[in-house]
Amino acid sequence: MLEGLLAKPTRFLFFTGKGGVGKTSLSSATAVGLARLGRRVLLVSTDPASNLSEVLATPIGSAPRPVNGVNGLDALDVDPEAAASAYRDRVVGPYRGVLPDGVIVNIEEQLSGACTVEIAAFDEFTRLLADPEATSGYDHVVFDTAPTGHTLRLLSLPSAWTGYLDTNTAGVTCIGPMSGLTQAHDTYRRALASLADPTATTLILVTRPELSSLDEADRARHELAEIGITNQQLIINGVFTTHHTQDPTALALTDRQAEALAAIPQRLADLPRHTLPLLAVSPIGAEALAGFLEGHSPPTGDNSTAFSGPTTNLEAIADQIAERGHGLVMTMGKGGVGKTTIAAALAVDLARRGLAVTLSTTDPAAHLTGALAGDGALPDSLIVDRIDPGAATAAYTAEILANTGSGLDADGLAVLEEDLRSPCTAEIAVFQSFATTVAKASDRIVVLDTAPTGHTLLLLDAAQSYQREVERHQDQTNDDVVMLLTRLRDPEYTTLLLVTVPEPTPVHEAAELQDDLQRAGIRPTAWVANQTLTATRTQHHLLVQRSQNEPRWLADILTRHPRLAVIPWQATSPSGADALLTLIGRTTTTTR
């Protein structure tokens, strides 16, 4: 199925796309395929919520490890925290015993922020891409990346940091001494050159035959081309076809996919294209991954046990939120599980009741517009916005220059302006906008559609370190930032919904997310199992096989949390106010 991709592969292969489209499976399968052709291959995940270990059936760490059952294939996860620790040691080490202890403490304080975590992970990424010694033992390096919005930022950082370092003359940055970055300046330049070299790098856009997924792939195509990454290919994964069936679910799925593929943007359609069929189960392990490239579905086994656990529905959750009359609602989970749809459905339902509602998103990909487009007028009491990184950065920069900058002389102002040109400033600005959005829920309902798990975790983990960074630039403490964690931890203020689909990787990732949240003192209100085929009563053999795997994962969820809402797969795309309201009404009716 992917003979063209494996026939003449470049040294670097990047797989990116909307969450849930199969990037990890495809990147892993490609790496397995190349290794079986006799190549030495390194598979790298840059996703903060990586599930390489699960897909490869091999424990993966931050150093290359052999993959079980595949000679010539090693894999690693870029661990942001481990990279940050190593980065701090490299930056601070040369100054110990040379500079006063107070100065060392100040540098370490600067390097404790979330910006350091990002630049350190980026540092590791560029090292693998641009340092010949780092990957000298491999013929190919395959990158399994985070969902599109996070990946676009990662791939644009070589250009952003190179431009910043070319103009910085002050010797300091938001992440410490300038020397810590200038040591890597040449590496950043080589990374940028490698990304833009079509003989060295191929960018594989992974999508599914769905409108939102294809639109995001086209957006990524355009934005990556603008930063010089033009050697692109397209993989459409999960294509479903029916043969002489009258099954309503199978026919509806075929129609939905055909409609999406007919509307594929022309420039995306012009890319070299590969297609893969919908499988009954996700491929796990070397043999299944090798078969995946050829379109073979792994054996499903006997999973016919029915699910009979207690469930609730979205309407009951909405009633609870409406009774309170204000507060924050957050949808979180792996990409592609329907967080945006669930958030939009709740927001429309609550606004239709006459409540003041704001629907917003922290997702760089920002799919709210697509979820709301369709039949039915939006309620007058619904405000729709988004945390726009560009606008947030401009507002934050203007605020700092107006306040902190007003008391500085010309030299001091020049240093501040240079500091604010750092790519880190955008992260700080988005975080502050996030805190401000959360604060709005004090007197209205704010429904917040979050970015996929890894990016969201970095945002939440950053709360305390970003607070220090905000305070470094401002004379007065920002109350919204100070109160952020308190608000997120308060179950009377925050309703947090973990959205998943009844499949192993999304459930496991949501479970890990729940553990991370609880360590931070944040407890989810409920889980939402979206797009369940069991409730459709399909009789199509492939869809029946997929549905027979669902009960075990629904039961698994109930071992982790007592409250579960189950939503059936929808025959028509749930977009537009009317369809979103129907979505809430079509949850299972069994109660807790």
C-alpha positions as semicolon CSV with decimal commas, in nm:
position;residue;x (nm);y (nm);z (nm)
1;M;0,000;0,000;0,000
2;L;0,291;0,237;0,072
3;E;0,540;0,099;-0,179
4;G;0,616;0,447;-0,314
5;L;0,704;0,582;0,030
6;L;0,938;0,290;0,101
7;A;1,092;0,277;-0,248
8;K;1,294;0,601;-0,234
9;P;1,274;0,733;0,122
10;T;1,467;1,042;0,226
11;R;1,686;1,022;0,536
12;F;1,436;1,211;0,753
13;L;1,064;1,127;0,751
14;F;0,814;1,333;0,952
15;F;0,460;1,210;1,017
16;T;0,213;1,475;1,128
17;G;-0,161;1,541;1,125
18;K;-0,471;1,582;1,336
19;G;-0,489;1,379;1,655
20;G;-0,626;1,028;1,620
21;V;-0,551;0,982;1,248
22;G;-0,292;0,708;1,302
23;K;0,041;0,894;1,294
24;T;0,206;0,666;1,550
25;S;0,084;0,348;1,380
26;L;0,196;0,471;1,037
27;S;0,534;0,606;1,147
28;S;0,600;0,285;1,340
29;A;0,488;0,068;1,047
30;T;0,710;0,266;0,808
31;A;1,008;0,228;1,043
32;V;0,942;-0,148;1,067
33;G;0,910;-0,169;0,688
34;L;1,238;0,012;0,628
35;A;1,419;-0,203;0,883
36;R;1,288;-0,519;0,716
37;L;1,440;-0,392;0,392
38;G;1,779;-0,402;0,562
39;R;1,805;-0,035;0,664
40;R;1,919;0,089;1,004
41;V;1,633;0,304;1,137
42;L;1,577;0,529;1,438
43;L;1,214;0,601;1,528
44;V;1,165;0,916;1,740
45;S;0,851;1,045;1,910
46;T;0,833;1,419;1,979
47;D;0,482;1,391;2,126
48;P;0,469;1,481;2,499
49;A;0,194;1,216;2,526
50;S;0,378;0,950;2,327
51;N;0,237;0,598;2,303
52;L;0,525;0,444;2,108
53;S;0,583;0,184;2,379
54;E;0,228;0,054;2,342
55;V;0,224;0,045;1,962
56;L;0,568;-0,117;1,935
57;A;0,501;-0,356;2,227
58;T;0,845;-0,250;2,352
59;P;0,945;-0,034;2,652
60;I;1,077;0,293;2,506
61;G;1,284;0,553;2,691
62;S;1,475;0,873;2,626
63;A;1,772;0,684;2,476
64;P;1,754;0,460;2,167
65;R;1,639;0,105;2,246
66;P;1,603;-0,195;2,012
67;V;1,244;-0,273;1,912
68;N;1,126;-0,625;1,987
69;G;1,117;-0,847;1,681
70;V;1,275;-0,601;1,436
71;N;1,648;-0,616;1,361
72;G;1,792;-0,277;1,276
73;L;1,518;-0,067;1,439
74;D;1,572;0,145;1,750
75;A;1,323;0,387;1,905
76;L;1,319;0,668;2,160
77;D;1,084;0,921;2,316
78;V;1,204;1,280;2,350
79;D;1,139;1,333;2,722
80;P;1,088;1,709;2,776
81;E;1,172;1,698;3,148
82;A;1,485;1,488;3,101
83;A;1,593;1,715;2,814
84;A;1,535;2,021;3,034
85;S;1,749;1,877;3,313
86;A;2,033;1,802;3,073
87;Y;1,996;2,147;2,917
88;R;2,021;2,318;3,258
89;D;2,337;2,124;3,337
90;R;2,495;2,228;3,006
91;V;2,409;2,595;3,053
92;V;2,488;2,635;3,423
93;G;2,786;2,398;3,446
94;P;3,051;2,630;3,292
95;Y;2,960;2,908;3,536
96;R;2,982;2,710;3,861
97;G;3,285;2,823;4,061
98;V;3,332;3,116;3,825
99;L;3,033;3,338;3,904
100;P;2,907;3,424;4,255
101;D;2,658;3,179;4,407
102;G;2,383;3,441;4,396
103;V;2,421;3,477;4,020
104;I;2,415;3,099;3,974
105;V;2,092;3,079;4,176
106;N;1,938;3,351;3,957
107;I;2,034;3,164;3,639
108;E;1,890;2,839;3,776
109;E;1,568;3,022;3,866
110;Q;1,540;3,150;3,510
111;L;1,598;2,800;3,378
112;S;1,325;2,645;3,596
113;G;1,045;2,773;3,372
114;A;0,835;2,591;3,115
115;C;1,012;2,782;2,838
116;T;1,324;2,586;2,928
117;V;1,130;2,261;2,894
118;E;1,022;2,358;2,544
119;I;1,360;2,480;2,424
120;A;1,533;2,176;2,577
121;A;1,300;1,935;2,395
122;F;1,351;2,142;2,081
123;D;1,728;2,125;2,142
124;E;1,710;1,745;2,145
125;F;1,495;1,745;1,832
126;T;1,740;1,965;1,639
127;R;2,035;1,760;1,761
128;L;1,883;1,446;1,607
129;L;1,803;1,636;1,290
130;A;2,126;1,831;1,242
131;D;2,410;1,666;1,435
132;P;2,563;1,397;1,211
133;E;2,715;1,217;1,508
134;A;2,382;1,185;1,688
135;T;2,235;0,960;1,418
136;S;2,548;0,842;1,237
137;G;2,458;0,476;1,288
138;Y;2,123;0,508;1,107
139;D;2,018;0,523;0,744
140;H;1,682;0,683;0,828
141;V;1,531;0,881;1,115
142;V;1,151;0,861;1,136
143;F;0,974;1,123;1,350
144;D;0,635;1,051;1,505
145;T;0,515;1,398;1,597
146;A;0,254;1,553;1,823
147;P;-0,081;1,662;1,671
148;T;-0,059;1,931;1,405
149;G;-0,072;2,256;1,603
150;H;0,209;2,153;1,837
151;T;0,412;2,011;1,549
152;L;0,380;2,328;1,341
153;R;0,532;2,519;1,630
154;L;0,811;2,262;1,672
155;L;0,900;2,269;1,303
156;S;0,890;2,650;1,290
157;L;1,117;2,693;1,592
158;P;1,446;2,646;1,402
159;S;1,354;2,952;1,196
160;A;1,221;3,148;1,494
161;W;1,520;3,085;1,718
162;T;1,772;3,137;1,436
163;G;1,621;3,477;1,359
164;Y;1,613;3,570;1,727
165;L;1,975;3,469;1,784
166;D;2,085;3,662;1,476
167;T;1,952;3,986;1,630
168;N;2,003;3,939;2,005
169;T;2,288;4,153;2,138
170;A;2,198;4,180;2,505
171;G;2,350;3,850;2,617
172;V;2,041;3,731;2,807
173;T;1,717;3,561;2,712
174;C;1,402;3,445;2,885
175;I;1,573;3,112;2,941
176;G;1,905;3,227;3,072
177;P;2,244;3,339;2,938
178;M;2,276;3,391;2,566
179;S;2,577;3,162;2,552
180;G;2,354;2,865;2,634
181;L;2,176;2,919;2,304
182;T;2,456;3,049;2,083
183;Q;2,643;2,723;2,143
184;A;2,360;2,558;1,948
185;H;2,315;2,834;1,688
186;D;2,492;2,640;1,412
187;T;2,285;2,333;1,495
188;Y;1,965;2,534;1,454
189;R;2,082;2,659;1,115
190;R;2,163;2,306;0,998
191;A;1,826;2,185;1,124
192;L;1,650;2,456;0,926
193;A;1,849;2,363;0,616
194;S;1,768;1,994;0,656
195;L;1,396;2,060;0,696
196;A;1,392;2,267;0,377
197;D;1,602;2,020;0,173
198;P;1,368;1,793;-0,031
199;T;1,649;1,543;-0,082
200;A;1,690;1,505;0,295
201;T;1,339;1,544;0,441
202;T;0,990;1,423;0,355
203;L;0,687;1,550;0,545
204;I;0,403;1,297;0,548
205;L;0,062;1,450;0,621
206;V;-0,159;1,182;0,775
207;T;-0,534;1,231;0,759
208;R;-0,862;1,042;0,764
209;P;-1,146;1,077;0,513
210;E;-1,319;1,336;0,734
211;L;-1,377;1,702;0,660
212;S;-1,204;1,842;0,971
213;S;-0,906;1,611;0,931
214;L;-0,859;1,700;0,564
215;D;-0,894;2,072;0,638
216;E;-0,626;2,051;0,905
217;A;-0,395;1,859;0,673
218;D;-0,436;2,133;0,413
219;R;-0,365;2,403;0,671
220;A;-0,050;2,218;0,776
221;R;0,050;2,176;0,410
222;H;0,027;2,551;0,358
223;E;0,201;2,659;0,679
224;L;0,484;2,409;0,639
225;A;0,538;2,513;0,279
226;E;0,565;2,874;0,396
227;I;0,861;2,785;0,620
228;G;1,028;2,596;0,336
229;I;0,916;2,235;0,397
230;T;0,780;2,157;0,052
231;N;0,859;1,787;0,002
232;Q;0,523;1,661;0,123
233;Q;0,314;1,348;0,076
234;L;-0,038;1,259;0,186
235;I;-0,165;0,942;0,352
236;I;-0,541;0,895;0,388
237;N;-0,588;0,637;0,661
238;G;-0,901;0,446;0,763
239;V;-1,081;0,441;0,428
240;F;-1,400;0,232;0,452
241;T;-1,580;0,074;0,160
242;T;-1,892;-0,141;0,157
243;H;-1,989;-0,423;-0,081
244;H;-2,357;-0,494;-0,139
245;T;-2,469;-0,410;0,215
246;Q;-2,788;-0,259;0,346
247;D;-2,647;-0,191;0,692
248;P;-2,746;0,171;0,778
249;T;-2,429;0,240;0,977
250;A;-2,201;0,107;0,704
251;L;-2,383;0,305;0,435
252;A;-2,374;0,623;0,644
253;L;-2,001;0,584;0,707
254;T;-1,940;0,529;0,335
255;D;-2,142;0,841;0,248
256;R;-1,965;1,056;0,509
257;Q;-1,623;0,954;0,381
258;A;-1,720;0,999;0,015
259;E;-1,851;1,348;0,088
260;A;-1,528;1,442;0,265
261;L;-1,303;1,304;-0,009
262;A;-1,505;1,485;-0,277
263;A;-1,433;1,813;-0,098
264;I;-1,058;1,761;-0,052
265;P;-0,874;2,093;-0,116
266;Q;-0,711;2,091;-0,458
267;R;-0,352;2,158;-0,349
268;L;-0,377;1,881;-0,092
269;A;-0,519;1,649;-0,357
270;D;-0,222;1,731;-0,582
271;L;0,028;1,580;-0,336
272;P;0,156;1,224;-0,389
273;R;-0,117;1,020;-0,219
274;H;-0,142;0,682;-0,045
275;T;-0,454;0,524;0,106
276;L;-0,500;0,261;0,376
277;P;-0,821;0,082;0,470
278;L;-1,008;0,095;0,800
279;L;-0,895;-0,194;1,020
280;A;-1,096;-0,395;1,269
281;V;-0,837;-0,335;1,543
282;S;-0,530;-0,114;1,582
283;P;-0,198;-0,280;1,493
284;I;0,019;-0,354;1,797
285;G;0,365;-0,510;1,768
286;A;0,606;-0,568;1,480
287;E;0,407;-0,830;1,288
288;A;0,082;-0,636;1,299
289;L;0,260;-0,315;1,196
290;A;0,424;-0,487;0,901
291;G;0,082;-0,612;0,789
292;F;-0,066;-0,263;0,836
293;L;0,148;-0,128;0,549
294;E;-0,007;-0,390;0,325
295;G;-0,362;-0,320;0,442
296;H;-0,395;-0,636;0,652
297;S;-0,603;-0,620;0,969
298;P;-0,465;-0,794;1,281
299;P;-0,674;-1,082;1,421
300;T;-0,951;-0,955;1,648
301;G;-0,990;-1,251;1,883
302;D;-1,310;-1,317;2,074
303;N;-1,432;-0,996;2,238
304;S;-1,806;-1,045;2,223
305;T;-1,885;-0,978;2,590
306;A;-2,162;-0,719;2,619
307;F;-2,118;-0,406;2,828
308;S;-2,369;-0,361;3,109
309;G;-2,203;-0,105;3,331
310;P;-2,377;0,204;3,470
311;T;-2,360;0,515;3,251
312;T;-2,491;0,869;3,247
313;N;-2,547;1,110;2,957
314;L;-2,436;1,455;2,847
315;E;-2,775;1,603;2,927
316;A;-2,734;1,510;3,295
317;I;-2,388;1,667;3,299
318;A;-2,526;1,981;3,134
319;D;-2,807;1,997;3,393
320;Q;-2,550;1,994;3,671
321;I;-2,352;2,277;3,510
322;A;-2,668;2,480;3,441
323;E;-2,783;2,450;3,802
324;R;-2,460;2,614;3,915
325;G;-2,507;2,892;3,658
326;H;-2,138;2,971;3,616
327;G;-1,800;2,798;3,613
328;L;-1,543;2,642;3,385
329;V;-1,603;2,335;3,165
330;M;-1,294;2,176;3,009
331;T;-1,281;1,890;2,760
332;M;-0,949;1,704;2,756
333;G;-0,804;1,391;2,595
334;K;-0,614;1,246;2,302
335;G;-0,649;1,416;1,966
336;G;-0,928;1,298;1,739
337;V;-1,165;1,172;2,010
338;G;-1,421;1,453;1,970
339;K;-1,326;1,705;2,240
340;T;-1,427;1,998;2,021
341;T;-1,764;1,844;1,933
342;I;-1,847;1,767;2,297
343;A;-1,743;2,117;2,408
344;A;-1,950;2,280;2,132
345;A;-2,255;2,063;2,210
346;L;-2,247;2,155;2,579
347;A;-2,196;2,524;2,503
348;V;-2,490;2,538;2,260
349;D;-2,715;2,344;2,498
350;L;-2,632;2,566;2,795
351;A;-2,672;2,887;2,591
352;R;-3,009;2,766;2,457
353;R;-3,124;2,763;2,820
354;G;-3,059;3,138;2,833
355;L;-2,732;3,115;3,025
356;A;-2,436;3,340;2,943
357;V;-2,178;3,110;2,781
358;T;-1,835;3,160;2,629
359;L;-1,696;2,882;2,408
360;S;-1,321;2,903;2,356
361;T;-1,021;2,684;2,274
362;T;-0,653;2,647;2,363
363;D;-0,594;2,422;2,060
364;P;-0,354;2,577;1,804
365;A;-0,557;2,399;1,534
366;A;-0,883;2,567;1,654
367;H;-1,167;2,359;1,507
368;L;-1,457;2,540;1,675
369;T;-1,572;2,709;1,356
370;G;-1,618;2,376;1,179
371;A;-1,807;2,226;1,473
372;L;-2,055;2,515;1,478
373;A;-2,102;2,544;1,101
374;G;-2,428;2,387;0,987
375;D;-2,801;2,400;1,044
376;G;-2,946;2,593;1,335
377;A;-2,888;2,945;1,463
378;L;-2,644;2,993;1,749
379;P;-2,802;3,132;2,069
380;D;-2,759;3,504;2,129
381;S;-2,610;3,438;2,472
382;L;-2,320;3,235;2,324
383;I;-1,986;3,407;2,266
384;V;-1,733;3,212;2,058
385;D;-1,365;3,304;2,068
386;R;-1,022;3,144;2,084
387;I;-0,688;3,201;2,249
388;D;-0,500;3,330;1,946
389;P;-0,121;3,302;1,998
390;G;-0,043;3,598;1,769
391;A;-0,296;3,832;1,927
392;A;-0,207;3,715;2,278
393;T;0,165;3,774;2,216
394;A;0,106;4,122;2,074
395;A;-0,115;4,222;2,368
396;Y;0,125;4,077;2,625
397;T;0,425;4,252;2,467
398;A;0,242;4,586;2,454
399;E;0,139;4,549;2,819
400;I;0,494;4,477;2,937
401;L;0,643;4,763;2,736
402;A;0,377;5,006;2,865
403;N;0,426;4,906;3,229
404;T;0,773;4,768;3,298
405;G;0,928;4,945;2,999
406;S;0,803;5,290;3,099
407;G;1,061;5,326;3,377
408;L;1,366;5,206;3,182
409;D;1,637;5,406;3,013
410;A;1,719;5,348;2,647
411;D;1,963;5,062;2,713
412;G;1,727;4,889;2,957
413;L;1,437;4,923;2,715
414;A;1,647;4,774;2,434
415;V;1,726;4,469;2,650
416;L;1,357;4,427;2,742
417;E;1,247;4,455;2,378
418;E;1,503;4,191;2,275
419;D;1,389;3,962;2,554
420;L;1,027;3,995;2,439
421;R;1,120;3,899;2,082
422;S;1,213;3,552;2,204
423;P;0,984;3,268;2,085
424;C;0,931;3,193;2,456
425;T;0,722;3,509;2,485
426;A;0,441;3,349;2,285
427;E;0,422;3,061;2,534
428;I;0,401;3,302;2,827
429;A;0,137;3,510;2,651
430;V;-0,080;3,207;2,570
431;F;-0,054;3,090;2,929
432;Q;-0,165;3,429;3,062
433;S;-0,457;3,433;2,817
434;F;-0,551;3,084;2,936
435;A;-0,554;3,206;3,298
436;T;-0,765;3,509;3,199
437;T;-1,013;3,288;3,014
438;V;-1,046;3,059;3,317
439;A;-1,109;3,363;3,538
440;K;-1,407;3,470;3,322
441;A;-1,596;3,168;3,455
442;S;-1,646;3,351;3,786
443;D;-1,968;3,507;3,657
444;R;-2,058;3,309;3,342
445;I;-2,009;2,962;3,198
446;V;-1,684;2,917;3,006
447;V;-1,654;2,601;2,796
448;L;-1,291;2,545;2,701
449;D;-1,191;2,300;2,428
450;T;-0,830;2,210;2,500
451;A;-0,543;2,101;2,280
452;P;-0,456;1,730;2,265
453;T;-0,323;1,576;2,584
454;G;0,050;1,641;2,564
455;H;0,022;2,008;2,477
456;T;-0,243;2,062;2,745
457;L;-0,032;1,890;3,010
458;L;0,260;2,119;2,929
459;L;0,026;2,415;2,972
460;L;-0,101;2,295;3,310
461;D;0,242;2,182;3,430
462;A;0,365;2,530;3,346
463;A;0,135;2,709;3,589
464;Q;0,387;2,783;3,863
465;S;0,690;2,837;3,637
466;Y;0,498;3,061;3,398
467;Q;0,373;3,258;3,697
468;R;0,734;3,332;3,791
469;E;0,805;3,435;3,432
470;V;0,505;3,670;3,423
471;E;0,617;3,823;3,754
472;R;0,969;3,870;3,615
473;H;0,827;4,113;3,359
474;Q;0,557;4,279;3,569
475;D;0,574;4,490;3,882
476;Q;0,237;4,365;4,005
477;T;0,123;4,006;4,038
478;N;-0,144;3,898;3,790
479;D;-0,439;3,778;4,000
480;D;-0,572;3,551;3,724
481;V;-0,237;3,371;3,706
482;V;-0,210;3,341;4,084
483;M;-0,561;3,193;4,115
484;L;-0,536;2,957;3,817
485;L;-0,449;2,633;3,996
486;T;-0,691;2,710;4,278
487;R;-0,974;2,746;4,026
488;L;-0,879;2,431;3,835
489;R;-0,868;2,231;4,159
490;D;-1,210;2,350;4,278
491;P;-1,485;2,102;4,169
492;E;-1,745;2,371;4,235
493;Y;-1,570;2,595;3,982
494;T;-1,433;2,348;3,724
495;T;-1,611;2,063;3,544
496;L;-1,341;1,858;3,373
497;L;-1,446;1,596;3,118
498;L;-1,200;1,335;2,992
499;V;-1,309;1,251;2,637
500;T;-1,200;0,926;2,475
501;V;-1,312;0,658;2,232
502;P;-1,340;0,293;2,340
503;E;-1,002;0,185;2,202
504;P;-0,686;0,091;2,393
505;T;-0,453;0,384;2,319
506;P;-0,705;0,668;2,378
507;V;-0,826;0,504;2,702
508;H;-0,474;0,445;2,830
509;E;-0,372;0,801;2,743
510;A;-0,678;0,943;2,920
511;A;-0,598;0,727;3,224
512;E;-0,243;0,864;3,234
513;L;-0,382;1,214;3,197
514;Q;-0,617;1,153;3,491
515;D;-0,321;1,037;3,704
516;D;-0,121;1,348;3,610
517;L;-0,416;1,576;3,686
518;Q;-0,480;1,414;4,022
519;R;-0,115;1,458;4,121
520;A;-0,172;1,829;4,057
521;G;-0,485;1,821;4,273
522;I;-0,727;1,834;3,977
523;R;-0,996;1,563;3,965
524;P;-1,201;1,489;3,650
525;T;-1,580;1,517;3,685
526;A;-1,660;1,240;3,437
527;W;-1,535;1,045;3,136
528;V;-1,707;1,062;2,797
529;A;-1,675;0,760;2,565
530;N;-1,748;0,905;2,222
531;Q;-1,818;0,745;1,881
532;T;-1,920;0,405;2,018
533;L;-2,031;0,160;1,750
534;T;-2,197;-0,081;1,994
535;A;-2,498;0,146;2,037
536;T;-2,556;0,164;1,658
537;R;-2,637;-0,209;1,637
538;T;-2,443;-0,235;1,312
539;Q;-2,439;-0,573;1,134
540;H;-2,151;-0,502;0,896
541;H;-1,880;-0,762;0,964
542;L;-1,589;-0,515;0,994
543;L;-1,784;-0,270;1,210
544;V;-1,913;-0,557;1,424
545;Q;-1,552;-0,663;1,483
546;R;-1,464;-0,309;1,586
547;S;-1,768;-0,284;1,814
548;Q;-1,690;-0,616;1,986
549;N;-1,369;-0,463;2,118
550;E;-1,551;-0,173;2,285
551;P;-1,710;-0,331;2,598
552;R;-1,377;-0,418;2,758
553;W;-1,260;-0,057;2,728
554;L;-1,588;0,084;2,861
555;A;-1,557;-0,151;3,158
556;D;-1,194;-0,045;3,199
557;I;-1,302;0,320;3,223
558;L;-1,546;0,239;3,503
559;T;-1,261;0,090;3,707
560;R;-1,093;0,430;3,689
561;H;-1,388;0,666;3,742
562;P;-1,747;0,606;3,858
563;R;-1,911;0,840;3,609
564;L;-1,918;0,759;3,237
565;A;-2,123;0,904;2,951
566;V;-2,144;0,691;2,636
567;I;-2,222;0,856;2,301
568;P;-2,303;0,653;1,987
569;W;-2,126;0,702;1,655
570;Q;-2,330;0,950;1,453
571;A;-2,462;0,870;1,106
572;T;-2,424;1,236;1,006
573;S;-2,139;1,465;1,103
574;P;-2,242;1,639;1,429
575;S;-2,181;1,999;1,318
576;G;-2,413;2,295;1,349
577;A;-2,631;2,392;1,644
578;D;-2,917;2,153;1,564
579;A;-2,693;1,848;1,517
580;L;-2,498;1,930;1,832
581;L;-2,818;1,941;2,038
582;T;-2,922;1,608;1,890
583;L;-2,586;1,468;1,996
584;I;-2,665;1,541;2,360
585;G;-3,007;1,382;2,324
586;R;-2,869;1,066;2,164
587;T;-2,649;0,951;2,451
588;T;-2,737;0,625;2,619
589;T;-3,034;0,649;2,852
590;T;-2,913;0,411;3,123
591;T;-2,843;0,610;3,441
592;R;-2,593;0,568;3,717
